[in-house]
CSV table of C-alpha atoms and ligand atoms in Angstrom, one decimal:
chain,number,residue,atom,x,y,z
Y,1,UNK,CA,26.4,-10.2,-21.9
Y,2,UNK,CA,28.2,-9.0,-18.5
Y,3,UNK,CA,27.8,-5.6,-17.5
Y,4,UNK,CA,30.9,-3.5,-16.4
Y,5,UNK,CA,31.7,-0.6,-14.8
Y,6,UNK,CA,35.2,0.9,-14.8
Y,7,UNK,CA,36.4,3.1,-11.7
Y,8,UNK,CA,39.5,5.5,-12.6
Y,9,UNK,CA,38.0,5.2,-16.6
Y,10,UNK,CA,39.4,8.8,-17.7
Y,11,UNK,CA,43.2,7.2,-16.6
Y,12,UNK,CA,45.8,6.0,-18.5
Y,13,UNK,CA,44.4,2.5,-17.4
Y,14,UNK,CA,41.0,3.1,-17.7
Y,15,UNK,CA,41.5,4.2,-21.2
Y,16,UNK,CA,43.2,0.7,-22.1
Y,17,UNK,CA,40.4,-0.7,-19.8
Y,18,UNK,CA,37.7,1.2,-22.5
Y,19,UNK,CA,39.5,0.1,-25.9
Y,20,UNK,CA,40.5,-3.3,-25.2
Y,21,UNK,CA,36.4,-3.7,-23.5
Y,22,UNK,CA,35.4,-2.0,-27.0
Y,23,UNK,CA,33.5,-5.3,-29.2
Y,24,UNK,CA,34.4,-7.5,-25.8
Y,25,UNK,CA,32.4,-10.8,-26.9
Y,26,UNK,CA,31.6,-11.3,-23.1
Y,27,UNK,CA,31.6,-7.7,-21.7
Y,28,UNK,CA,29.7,-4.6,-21.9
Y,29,UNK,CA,30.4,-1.4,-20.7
Y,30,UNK,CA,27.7,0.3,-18.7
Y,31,UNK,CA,29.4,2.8,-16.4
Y,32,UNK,CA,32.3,5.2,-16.0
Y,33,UNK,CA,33.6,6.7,-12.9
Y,34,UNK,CA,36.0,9.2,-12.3
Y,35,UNK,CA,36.8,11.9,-9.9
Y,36,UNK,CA,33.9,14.6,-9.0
Y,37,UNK,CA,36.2,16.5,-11.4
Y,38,UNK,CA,35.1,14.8,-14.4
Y,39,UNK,CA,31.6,13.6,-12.7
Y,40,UNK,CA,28.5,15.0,-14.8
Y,41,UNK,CA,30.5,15.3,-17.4
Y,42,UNK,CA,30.1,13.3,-21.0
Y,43,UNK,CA,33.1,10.8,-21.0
Y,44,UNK,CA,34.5,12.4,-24.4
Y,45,UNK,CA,34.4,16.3,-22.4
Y,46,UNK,CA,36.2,14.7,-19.7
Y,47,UNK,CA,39.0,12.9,-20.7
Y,48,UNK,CA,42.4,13.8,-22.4
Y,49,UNK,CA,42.6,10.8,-24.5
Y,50,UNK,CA,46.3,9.2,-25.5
Y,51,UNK,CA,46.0,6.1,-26.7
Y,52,UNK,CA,46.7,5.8,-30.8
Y,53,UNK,CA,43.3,4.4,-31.5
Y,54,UNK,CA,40.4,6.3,-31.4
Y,55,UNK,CA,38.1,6.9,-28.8
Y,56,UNK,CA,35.4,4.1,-29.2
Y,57,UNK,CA,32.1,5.6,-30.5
Y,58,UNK,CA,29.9,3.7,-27.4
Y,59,UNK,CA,31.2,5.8,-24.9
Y,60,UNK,CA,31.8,8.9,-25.9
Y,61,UNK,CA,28.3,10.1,-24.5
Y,62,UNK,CA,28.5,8.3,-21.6
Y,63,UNK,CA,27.7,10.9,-18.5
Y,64,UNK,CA,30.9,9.7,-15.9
Y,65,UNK,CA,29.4,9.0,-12.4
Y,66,UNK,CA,31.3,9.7,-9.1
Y,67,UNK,CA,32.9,7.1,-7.4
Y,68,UNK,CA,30.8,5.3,-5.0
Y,69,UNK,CA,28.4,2.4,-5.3
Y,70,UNK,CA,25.4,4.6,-5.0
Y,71,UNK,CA,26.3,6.5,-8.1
Y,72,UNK,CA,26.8,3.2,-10.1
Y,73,UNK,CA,23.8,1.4,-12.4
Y,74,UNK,CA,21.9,-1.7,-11.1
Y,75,UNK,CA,22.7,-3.6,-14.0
Y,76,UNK,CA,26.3,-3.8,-13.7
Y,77,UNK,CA,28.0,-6.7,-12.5
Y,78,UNK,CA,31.9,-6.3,-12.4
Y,79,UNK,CA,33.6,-3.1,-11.8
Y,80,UNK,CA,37.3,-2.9,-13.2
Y,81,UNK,CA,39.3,-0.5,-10.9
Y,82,UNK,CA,42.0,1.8,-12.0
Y,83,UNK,CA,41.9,3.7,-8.8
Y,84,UNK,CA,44.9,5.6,-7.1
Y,85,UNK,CA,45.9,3.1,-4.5
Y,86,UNK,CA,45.4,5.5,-1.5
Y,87,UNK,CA,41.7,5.8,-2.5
Y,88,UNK,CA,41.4,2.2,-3.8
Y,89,UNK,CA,42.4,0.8,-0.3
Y,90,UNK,CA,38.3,2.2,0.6
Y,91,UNK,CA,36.3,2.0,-2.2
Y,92,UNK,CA,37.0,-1.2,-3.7
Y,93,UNK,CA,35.7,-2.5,-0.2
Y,94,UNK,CA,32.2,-0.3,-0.4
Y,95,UNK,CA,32.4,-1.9,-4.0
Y,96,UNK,CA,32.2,-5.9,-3.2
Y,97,UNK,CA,29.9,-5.3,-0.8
Y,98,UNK,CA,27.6,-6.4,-4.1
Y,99,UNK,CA,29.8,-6.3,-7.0
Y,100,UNK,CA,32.7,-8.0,-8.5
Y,101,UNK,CA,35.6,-5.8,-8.6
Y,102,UNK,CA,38.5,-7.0,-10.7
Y,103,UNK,CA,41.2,-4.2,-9.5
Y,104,UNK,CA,44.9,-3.1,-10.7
Y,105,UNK,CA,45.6,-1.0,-8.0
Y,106,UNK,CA,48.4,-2.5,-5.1
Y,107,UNK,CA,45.8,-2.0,-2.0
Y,108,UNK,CA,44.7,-5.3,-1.3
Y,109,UNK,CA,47.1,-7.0,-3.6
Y,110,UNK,CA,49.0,-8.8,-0.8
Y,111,UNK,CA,45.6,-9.2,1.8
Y,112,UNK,CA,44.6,-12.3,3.7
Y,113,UNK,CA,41.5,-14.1,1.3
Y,114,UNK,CA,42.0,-11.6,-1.3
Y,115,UNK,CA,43.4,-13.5,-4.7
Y,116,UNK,CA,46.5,-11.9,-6.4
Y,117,UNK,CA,46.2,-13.7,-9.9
Y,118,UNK,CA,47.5,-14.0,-13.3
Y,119,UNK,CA,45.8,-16.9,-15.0
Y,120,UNK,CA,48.2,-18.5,-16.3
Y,121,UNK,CA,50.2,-18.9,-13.0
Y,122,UNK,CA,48.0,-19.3,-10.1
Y,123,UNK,CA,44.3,-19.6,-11.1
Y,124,UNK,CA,44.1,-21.6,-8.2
Y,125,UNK,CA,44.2,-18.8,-5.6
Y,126,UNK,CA,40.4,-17.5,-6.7
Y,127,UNK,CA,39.7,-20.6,-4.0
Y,128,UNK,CA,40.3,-17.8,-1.3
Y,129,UNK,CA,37.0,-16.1,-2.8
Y,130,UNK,CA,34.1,-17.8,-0.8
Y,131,UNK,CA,36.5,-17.1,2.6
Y,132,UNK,CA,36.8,-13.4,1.5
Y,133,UNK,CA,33.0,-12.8,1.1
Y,134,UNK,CA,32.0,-15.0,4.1
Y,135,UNK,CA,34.7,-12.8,6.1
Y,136,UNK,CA,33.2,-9.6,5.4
Y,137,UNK,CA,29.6,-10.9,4.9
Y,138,UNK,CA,30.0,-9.5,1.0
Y,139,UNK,CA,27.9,-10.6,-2.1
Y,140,UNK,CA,30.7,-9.4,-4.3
Y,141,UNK,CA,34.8,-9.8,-4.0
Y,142,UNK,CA,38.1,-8.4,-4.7
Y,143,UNK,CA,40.4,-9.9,-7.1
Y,144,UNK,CA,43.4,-8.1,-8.2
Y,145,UNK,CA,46.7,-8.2,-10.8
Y,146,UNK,CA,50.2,-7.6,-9.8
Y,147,UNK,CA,52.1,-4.8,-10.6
Y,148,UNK,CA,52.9,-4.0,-14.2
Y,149,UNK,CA,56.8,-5.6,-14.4
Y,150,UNK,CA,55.6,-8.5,-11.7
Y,151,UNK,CA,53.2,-10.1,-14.4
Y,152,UNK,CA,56.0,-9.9,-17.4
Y,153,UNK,CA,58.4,-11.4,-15.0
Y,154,UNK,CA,56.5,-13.9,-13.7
Y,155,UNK,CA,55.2,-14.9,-16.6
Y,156,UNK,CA,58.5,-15.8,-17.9
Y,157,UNK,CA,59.3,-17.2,-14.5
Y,158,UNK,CA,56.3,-20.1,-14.4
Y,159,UNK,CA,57.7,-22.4,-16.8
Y,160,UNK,CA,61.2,-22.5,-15.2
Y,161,UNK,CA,59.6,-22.9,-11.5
Y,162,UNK,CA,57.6,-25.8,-12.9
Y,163,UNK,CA,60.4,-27.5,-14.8
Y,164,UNK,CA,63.5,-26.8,-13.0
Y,165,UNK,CA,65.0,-25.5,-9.0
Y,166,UNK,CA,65.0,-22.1,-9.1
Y,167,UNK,CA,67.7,-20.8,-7.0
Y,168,UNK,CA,67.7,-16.8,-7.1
Y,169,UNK,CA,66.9,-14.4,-9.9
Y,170,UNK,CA,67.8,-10.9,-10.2
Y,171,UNK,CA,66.1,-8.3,-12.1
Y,172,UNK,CA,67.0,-5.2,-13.4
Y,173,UNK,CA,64.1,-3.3,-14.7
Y,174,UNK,CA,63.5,-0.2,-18.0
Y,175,UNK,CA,60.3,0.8,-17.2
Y,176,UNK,CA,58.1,3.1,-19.7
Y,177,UNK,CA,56.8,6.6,-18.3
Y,178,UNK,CA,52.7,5.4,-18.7
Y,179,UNK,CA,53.7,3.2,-16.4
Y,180,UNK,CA,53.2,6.4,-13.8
Y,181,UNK,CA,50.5,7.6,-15.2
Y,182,UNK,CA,48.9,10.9,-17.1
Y,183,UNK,CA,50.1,13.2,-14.4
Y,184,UNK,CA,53.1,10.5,-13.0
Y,185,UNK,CA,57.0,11.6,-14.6
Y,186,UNK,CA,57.2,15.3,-15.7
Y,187,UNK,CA,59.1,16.0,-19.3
Y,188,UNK,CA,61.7,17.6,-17.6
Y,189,UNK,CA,62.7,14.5,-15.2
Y,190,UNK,CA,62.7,12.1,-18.0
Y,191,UNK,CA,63.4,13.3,-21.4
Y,192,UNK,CA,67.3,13.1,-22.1
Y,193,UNK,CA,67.5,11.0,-19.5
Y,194,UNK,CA,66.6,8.3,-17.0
Y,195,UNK,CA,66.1,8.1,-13.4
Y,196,UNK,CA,67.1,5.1,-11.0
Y,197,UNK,CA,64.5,5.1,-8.5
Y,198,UNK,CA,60.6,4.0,-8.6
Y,199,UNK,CA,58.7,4.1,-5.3
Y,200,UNK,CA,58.7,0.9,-3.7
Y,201,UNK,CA,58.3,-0.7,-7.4
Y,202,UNK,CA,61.7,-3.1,-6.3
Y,203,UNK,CA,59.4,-4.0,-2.6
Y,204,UNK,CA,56.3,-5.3,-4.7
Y,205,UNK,CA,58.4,-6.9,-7.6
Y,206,UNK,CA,60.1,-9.1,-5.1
Y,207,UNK,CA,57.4,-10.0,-2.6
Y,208,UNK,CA,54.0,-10.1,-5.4
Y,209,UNK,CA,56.6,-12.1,-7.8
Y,210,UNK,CA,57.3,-14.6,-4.4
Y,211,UNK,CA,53.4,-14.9,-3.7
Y,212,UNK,CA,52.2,-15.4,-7.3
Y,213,UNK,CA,54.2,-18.4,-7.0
Y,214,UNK,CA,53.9,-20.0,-4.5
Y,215,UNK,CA,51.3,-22.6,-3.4
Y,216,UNK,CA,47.8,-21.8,-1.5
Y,217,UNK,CA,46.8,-24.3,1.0
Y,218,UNK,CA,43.4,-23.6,1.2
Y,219,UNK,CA,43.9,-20.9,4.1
Y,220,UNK,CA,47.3,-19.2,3.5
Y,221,UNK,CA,49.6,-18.3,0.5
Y,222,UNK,CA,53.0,-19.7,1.0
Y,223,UNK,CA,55.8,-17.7,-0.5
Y,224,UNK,CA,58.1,-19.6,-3.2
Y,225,UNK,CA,60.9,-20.5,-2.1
Y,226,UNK,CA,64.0,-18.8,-4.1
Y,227,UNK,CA,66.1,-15.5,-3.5
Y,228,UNK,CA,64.8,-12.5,-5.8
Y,229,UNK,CA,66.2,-8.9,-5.8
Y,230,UNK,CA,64.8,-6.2,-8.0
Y,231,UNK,CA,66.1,-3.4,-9.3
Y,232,UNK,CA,63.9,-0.8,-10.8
Y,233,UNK,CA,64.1,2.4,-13.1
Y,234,UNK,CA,62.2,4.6,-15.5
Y,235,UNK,CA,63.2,5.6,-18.8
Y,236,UNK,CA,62.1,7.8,-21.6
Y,237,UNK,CA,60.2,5.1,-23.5
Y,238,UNK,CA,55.7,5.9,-23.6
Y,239,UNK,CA,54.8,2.0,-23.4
Y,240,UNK,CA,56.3,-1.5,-22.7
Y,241,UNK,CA,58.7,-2.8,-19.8
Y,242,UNK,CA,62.1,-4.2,-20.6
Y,243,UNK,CA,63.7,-6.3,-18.3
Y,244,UNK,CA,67.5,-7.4,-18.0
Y,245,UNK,CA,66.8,-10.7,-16.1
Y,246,UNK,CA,69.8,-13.1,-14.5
Y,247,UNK,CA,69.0,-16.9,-12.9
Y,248,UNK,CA,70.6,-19.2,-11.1
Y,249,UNK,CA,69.7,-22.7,-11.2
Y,250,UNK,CA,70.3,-25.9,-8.5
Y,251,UNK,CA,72.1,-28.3,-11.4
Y,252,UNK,CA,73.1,-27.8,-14.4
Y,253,UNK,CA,71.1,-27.3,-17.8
Y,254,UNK,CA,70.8,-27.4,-21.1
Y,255,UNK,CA,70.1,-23.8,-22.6
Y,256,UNK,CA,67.7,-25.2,-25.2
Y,257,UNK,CA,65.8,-26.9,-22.8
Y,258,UNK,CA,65.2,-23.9,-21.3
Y,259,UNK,CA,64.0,-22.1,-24.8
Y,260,UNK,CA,61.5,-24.8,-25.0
Y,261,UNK,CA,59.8,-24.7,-21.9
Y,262,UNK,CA,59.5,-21.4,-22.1
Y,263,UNK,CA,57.8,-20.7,-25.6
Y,264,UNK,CA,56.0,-24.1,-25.4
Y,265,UNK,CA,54.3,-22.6,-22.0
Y,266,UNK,CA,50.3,-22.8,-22.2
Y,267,UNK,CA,48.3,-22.7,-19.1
Y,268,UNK,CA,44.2,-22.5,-17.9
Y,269,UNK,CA,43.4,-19.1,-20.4
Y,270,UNK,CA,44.7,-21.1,-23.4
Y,271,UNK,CA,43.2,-24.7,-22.7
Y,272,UNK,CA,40.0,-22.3,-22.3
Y,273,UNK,CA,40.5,-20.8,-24.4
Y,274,UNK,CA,39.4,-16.7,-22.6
Y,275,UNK,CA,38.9,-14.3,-25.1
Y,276,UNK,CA,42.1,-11.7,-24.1
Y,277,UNK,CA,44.7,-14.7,-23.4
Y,278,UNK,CA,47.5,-15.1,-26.2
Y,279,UNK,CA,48.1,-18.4,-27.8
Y,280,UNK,CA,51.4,-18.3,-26.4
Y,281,UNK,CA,51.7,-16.2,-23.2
Y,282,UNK,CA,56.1,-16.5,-23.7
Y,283,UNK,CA,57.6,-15.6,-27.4
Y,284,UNK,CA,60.9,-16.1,-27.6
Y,285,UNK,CA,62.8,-14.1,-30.6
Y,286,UNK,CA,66.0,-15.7,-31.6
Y,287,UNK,CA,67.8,-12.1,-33.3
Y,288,UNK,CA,70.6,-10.7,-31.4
Y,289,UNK,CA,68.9,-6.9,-30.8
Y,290,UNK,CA,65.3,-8.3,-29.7
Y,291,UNK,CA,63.2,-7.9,-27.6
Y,292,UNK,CA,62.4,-4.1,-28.0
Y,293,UNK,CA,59.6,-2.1,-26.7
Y,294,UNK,CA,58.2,0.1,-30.2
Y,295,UNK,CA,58.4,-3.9,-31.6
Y,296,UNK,CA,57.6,-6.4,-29.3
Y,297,UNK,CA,55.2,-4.4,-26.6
Y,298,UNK,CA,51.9,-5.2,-28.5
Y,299,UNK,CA,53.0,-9.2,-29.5
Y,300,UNK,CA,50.1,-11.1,-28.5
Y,301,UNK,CA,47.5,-8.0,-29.1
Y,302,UNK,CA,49.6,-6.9,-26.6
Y,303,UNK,CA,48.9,-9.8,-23.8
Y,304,UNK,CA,52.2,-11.8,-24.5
Y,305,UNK,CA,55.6,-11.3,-23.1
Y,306,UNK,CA,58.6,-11.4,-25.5
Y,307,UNK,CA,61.8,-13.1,-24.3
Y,308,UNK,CA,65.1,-12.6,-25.7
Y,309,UNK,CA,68.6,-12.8,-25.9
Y,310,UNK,CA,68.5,-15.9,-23.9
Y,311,UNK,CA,72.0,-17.4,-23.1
Y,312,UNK,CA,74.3,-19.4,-20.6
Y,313,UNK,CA,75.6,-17.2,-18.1
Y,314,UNK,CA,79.3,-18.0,-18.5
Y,315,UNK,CA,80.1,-16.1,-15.4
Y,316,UNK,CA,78.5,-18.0,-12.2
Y,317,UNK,CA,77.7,-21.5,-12.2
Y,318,UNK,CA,74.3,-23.4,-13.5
Y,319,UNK,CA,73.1,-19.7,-14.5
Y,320,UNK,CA,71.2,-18.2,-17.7
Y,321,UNK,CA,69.8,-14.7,-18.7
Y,322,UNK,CA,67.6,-13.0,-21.0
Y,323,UNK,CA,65.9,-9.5,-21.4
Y,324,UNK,CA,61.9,-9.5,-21.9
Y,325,UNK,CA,59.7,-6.4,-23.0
Y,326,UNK,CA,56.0,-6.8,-21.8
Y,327,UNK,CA,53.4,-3.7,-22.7
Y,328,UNK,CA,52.9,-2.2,-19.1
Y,329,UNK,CA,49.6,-0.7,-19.6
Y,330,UNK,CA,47.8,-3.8,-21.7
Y,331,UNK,CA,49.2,-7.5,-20.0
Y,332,UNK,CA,50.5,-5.5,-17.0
Y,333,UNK,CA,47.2,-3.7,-16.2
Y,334,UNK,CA,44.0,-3.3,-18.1
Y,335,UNK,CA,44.7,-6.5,-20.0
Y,336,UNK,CA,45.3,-8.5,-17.0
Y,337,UNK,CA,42.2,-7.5,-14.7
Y,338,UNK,CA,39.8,-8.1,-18.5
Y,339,UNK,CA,41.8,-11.7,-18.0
Y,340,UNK,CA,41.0,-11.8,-14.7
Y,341,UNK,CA,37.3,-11.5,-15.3
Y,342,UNK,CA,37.0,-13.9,-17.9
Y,343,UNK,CA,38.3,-16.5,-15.8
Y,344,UNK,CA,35.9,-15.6,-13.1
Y,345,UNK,CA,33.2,-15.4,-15.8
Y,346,UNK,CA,33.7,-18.9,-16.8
Y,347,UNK,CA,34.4,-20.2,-13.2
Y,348,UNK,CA,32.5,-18.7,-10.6
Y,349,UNK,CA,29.8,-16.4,-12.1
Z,401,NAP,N1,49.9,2.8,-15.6
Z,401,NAP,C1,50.3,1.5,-15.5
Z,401,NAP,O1,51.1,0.9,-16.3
Z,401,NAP,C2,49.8,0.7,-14.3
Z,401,NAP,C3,50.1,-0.6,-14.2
Z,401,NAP,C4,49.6,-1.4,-13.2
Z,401,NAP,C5,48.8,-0.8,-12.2
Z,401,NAP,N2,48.5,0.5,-12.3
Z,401,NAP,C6,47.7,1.1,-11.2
Z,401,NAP,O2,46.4,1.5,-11.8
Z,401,NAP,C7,45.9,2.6,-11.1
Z,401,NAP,C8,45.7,3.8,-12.1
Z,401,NAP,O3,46.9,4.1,-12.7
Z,401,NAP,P1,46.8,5.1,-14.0
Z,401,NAP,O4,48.2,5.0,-14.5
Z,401,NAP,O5,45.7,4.9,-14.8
Z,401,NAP,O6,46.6,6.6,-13.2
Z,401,NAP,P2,46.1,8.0,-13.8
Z,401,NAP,O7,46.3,8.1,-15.3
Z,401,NAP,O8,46.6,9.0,-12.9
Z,401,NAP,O9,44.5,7.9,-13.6
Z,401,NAP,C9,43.8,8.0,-12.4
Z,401,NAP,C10,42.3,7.8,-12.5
Z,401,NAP,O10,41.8,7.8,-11.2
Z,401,NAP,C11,40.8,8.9,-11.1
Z,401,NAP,N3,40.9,9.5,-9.7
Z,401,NAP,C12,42.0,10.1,-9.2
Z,401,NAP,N4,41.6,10.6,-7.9
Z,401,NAP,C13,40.4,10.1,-7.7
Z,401,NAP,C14,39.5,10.3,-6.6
Z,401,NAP,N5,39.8,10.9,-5.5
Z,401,NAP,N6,38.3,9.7,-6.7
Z,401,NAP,C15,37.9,9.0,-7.8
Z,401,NAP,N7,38.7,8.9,-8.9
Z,401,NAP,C16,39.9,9.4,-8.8
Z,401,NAP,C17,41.2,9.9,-12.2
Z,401,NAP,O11,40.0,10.6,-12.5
Z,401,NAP,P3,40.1,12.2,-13.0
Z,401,NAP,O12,40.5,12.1,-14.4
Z,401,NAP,O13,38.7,12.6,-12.8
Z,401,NAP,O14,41.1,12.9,-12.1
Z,401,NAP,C18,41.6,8.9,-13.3
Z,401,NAP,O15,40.5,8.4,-13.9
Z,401,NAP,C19,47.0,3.0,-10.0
Z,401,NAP,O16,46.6,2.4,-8.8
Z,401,NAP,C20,48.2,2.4,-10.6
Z,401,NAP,O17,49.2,2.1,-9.5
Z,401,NAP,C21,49.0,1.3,-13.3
């Protein structure tokens, strides 16, 4: 078994981080960090737990430790991070000075050596790792996930990069509120309503989506090369992203060719078959009103996207869209970094 640690594990992340670790064949939790406001205090005392399941029985009497490497046991080797980014962009450093830390928070998602990853896409940029550690004379390293609507994207954008010229795509985003966090969108902003701005949620779709991508030399990431713009917004939905997504293609196409490189996608997680990867990482539903988040956000235990609605855009040239739902808090967080680390796990550790 691997010993883990999870920093932010009283969050709306670290809770996903703590039920979807719960009977992990490969991973056992160890230690729980928070802020010194829930430090000292048993896990179950400290946290106001939301998620539908139950609190697992294994850590309810955990004792949460403060957030620095000090505080954390010996035995563990990889620290999931659910950190505030502000306070991320410090700790996760003082962290892979000996551990592994397998982080969802934006602070060094876009850093020289440091891998941005989703496994199916771009396993091949953990090659920055030995580069990272030898840079800052490190035993452990940083590897991080994209933002939560950057991995459902992306996910659906792999196949069609591999299989056909990407022009442009456009997005237009319907993002759930736990996407914020505990604390993130007050009742009053958002129920009866939605509201058409997420801070710079449109900056990292277009420039994480762009990196993920694109090809790794061996030294530098170099950005795909098609037009993306983003458009972002919160609504009064708890879990799972929808998003309204338009493409524009080089040559022409055939739309079912399209279907079937898309929901016959399988990449490194499946031939290896990691514990958290879905069979299929792209469902495609053929009825007229799917994808919807209460239905479709848990597909896959919650680790595939769901693609639907998928037709010929009559009104521009070589163009198709579709609308996808991906569950925010499972394949675009928690779920991603546990991914993450069972690549590593069978790779590099
Ligand atoms: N929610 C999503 O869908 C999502 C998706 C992708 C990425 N992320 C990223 O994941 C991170 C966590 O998001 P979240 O939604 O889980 O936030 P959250 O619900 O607000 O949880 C924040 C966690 O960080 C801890 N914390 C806050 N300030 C701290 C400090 N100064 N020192 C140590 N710990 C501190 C909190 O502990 P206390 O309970 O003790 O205050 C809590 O455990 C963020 O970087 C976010 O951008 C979130």
């Amino acid at each position: 078994m691997v010993n883990v640690g999870i920093l932010g594990a009283t969050g709306m992340v670290g809770q996903r981080f703590i039920q979807l670790l719960d009977n992990h064949p490969d991973f056992e939790i160890k230690a729980l960090a928070a802020s010194s406001r829930s430090a000292g205090k048993k896990y179950e005392d400290a946290t106001t737990w939301y998620l539908d399941e139950e609190m697992p029985e294994s850590v309810r009497d955990i004792v949460v430790c403060e957030t620095n490497p000090d505080d954390m046991d010996n035995d563990v080797d990889i620290v999931f991070s659910s950190l505030p980014t502000e306070f991320a962009a410090k700790v996760e450093k003082d962290f892979a000075r000996d551990y592994v830390v397998a982080s969802n928070a934006s602070a060094h998602r876009m850093k020289k050596n440091i891998p941005l990853v989703i496994p199916e896409v771009n396993p091949q940029y953990l090659d920055m790792i030995d580069a990272q550690q030898k840079e800052n004379d490190w035993d452990g390293f940083i590897v991080t996930n994209p933002n939560c609507s950057t991995i459902a994207l992306t996910l659906t954008l792999k196949p069609i990069v591999d299989n056909f010229n990407l022009k442009s795509v456009r997005v237009s985003t319907m993002q759930a509120v736990s996407g914020a966090g505990y604390n993130g969108v007050p009742s009053m902003a958002i129920v009866d309503n939605l509201v058409p701005y997420i801070g710079s949620e449109e900056e990292k779709m277009e420039s994480e989506t762009l990196h993920l991508l694109g090809s790794f030399d061996g030294s530098k990431v170099v950005d795909a090369d098609f037009n993306l713009s983003a458009s972002c917004h919160r609504v009064p939905v708890i879990d799972g992203h929808t998003e309204a997504v338009f493409i524009e293609l080089d040559d022409d196409f055939d739309i079912d060719d399209i279907k079937n490189t898309m929901s016959n996608f399988k990449a490194l997680p499946q031939q290896l078959n990691l514990f958290s990867a879905p069979e299929n990482p792209v469902i495609i539903k053929d009825e007229d009103d799917r994808p919807q988040p209460r239905m479709d956000r848990n597909a896959g235990n919650g680790m595939a996207v769901t693609v639907g609605r998928l037709r010929k855009d009559q009104a521009f040239d070589n163009s198709f869209k579709y609308v996808l739902v991906g569950h925010n808090t499972i394949r675009g967080a928690a779920g991603a970094s546990i991914l993450n680390a069972e690549l590593i796990n069978d790779k590099i550790l």
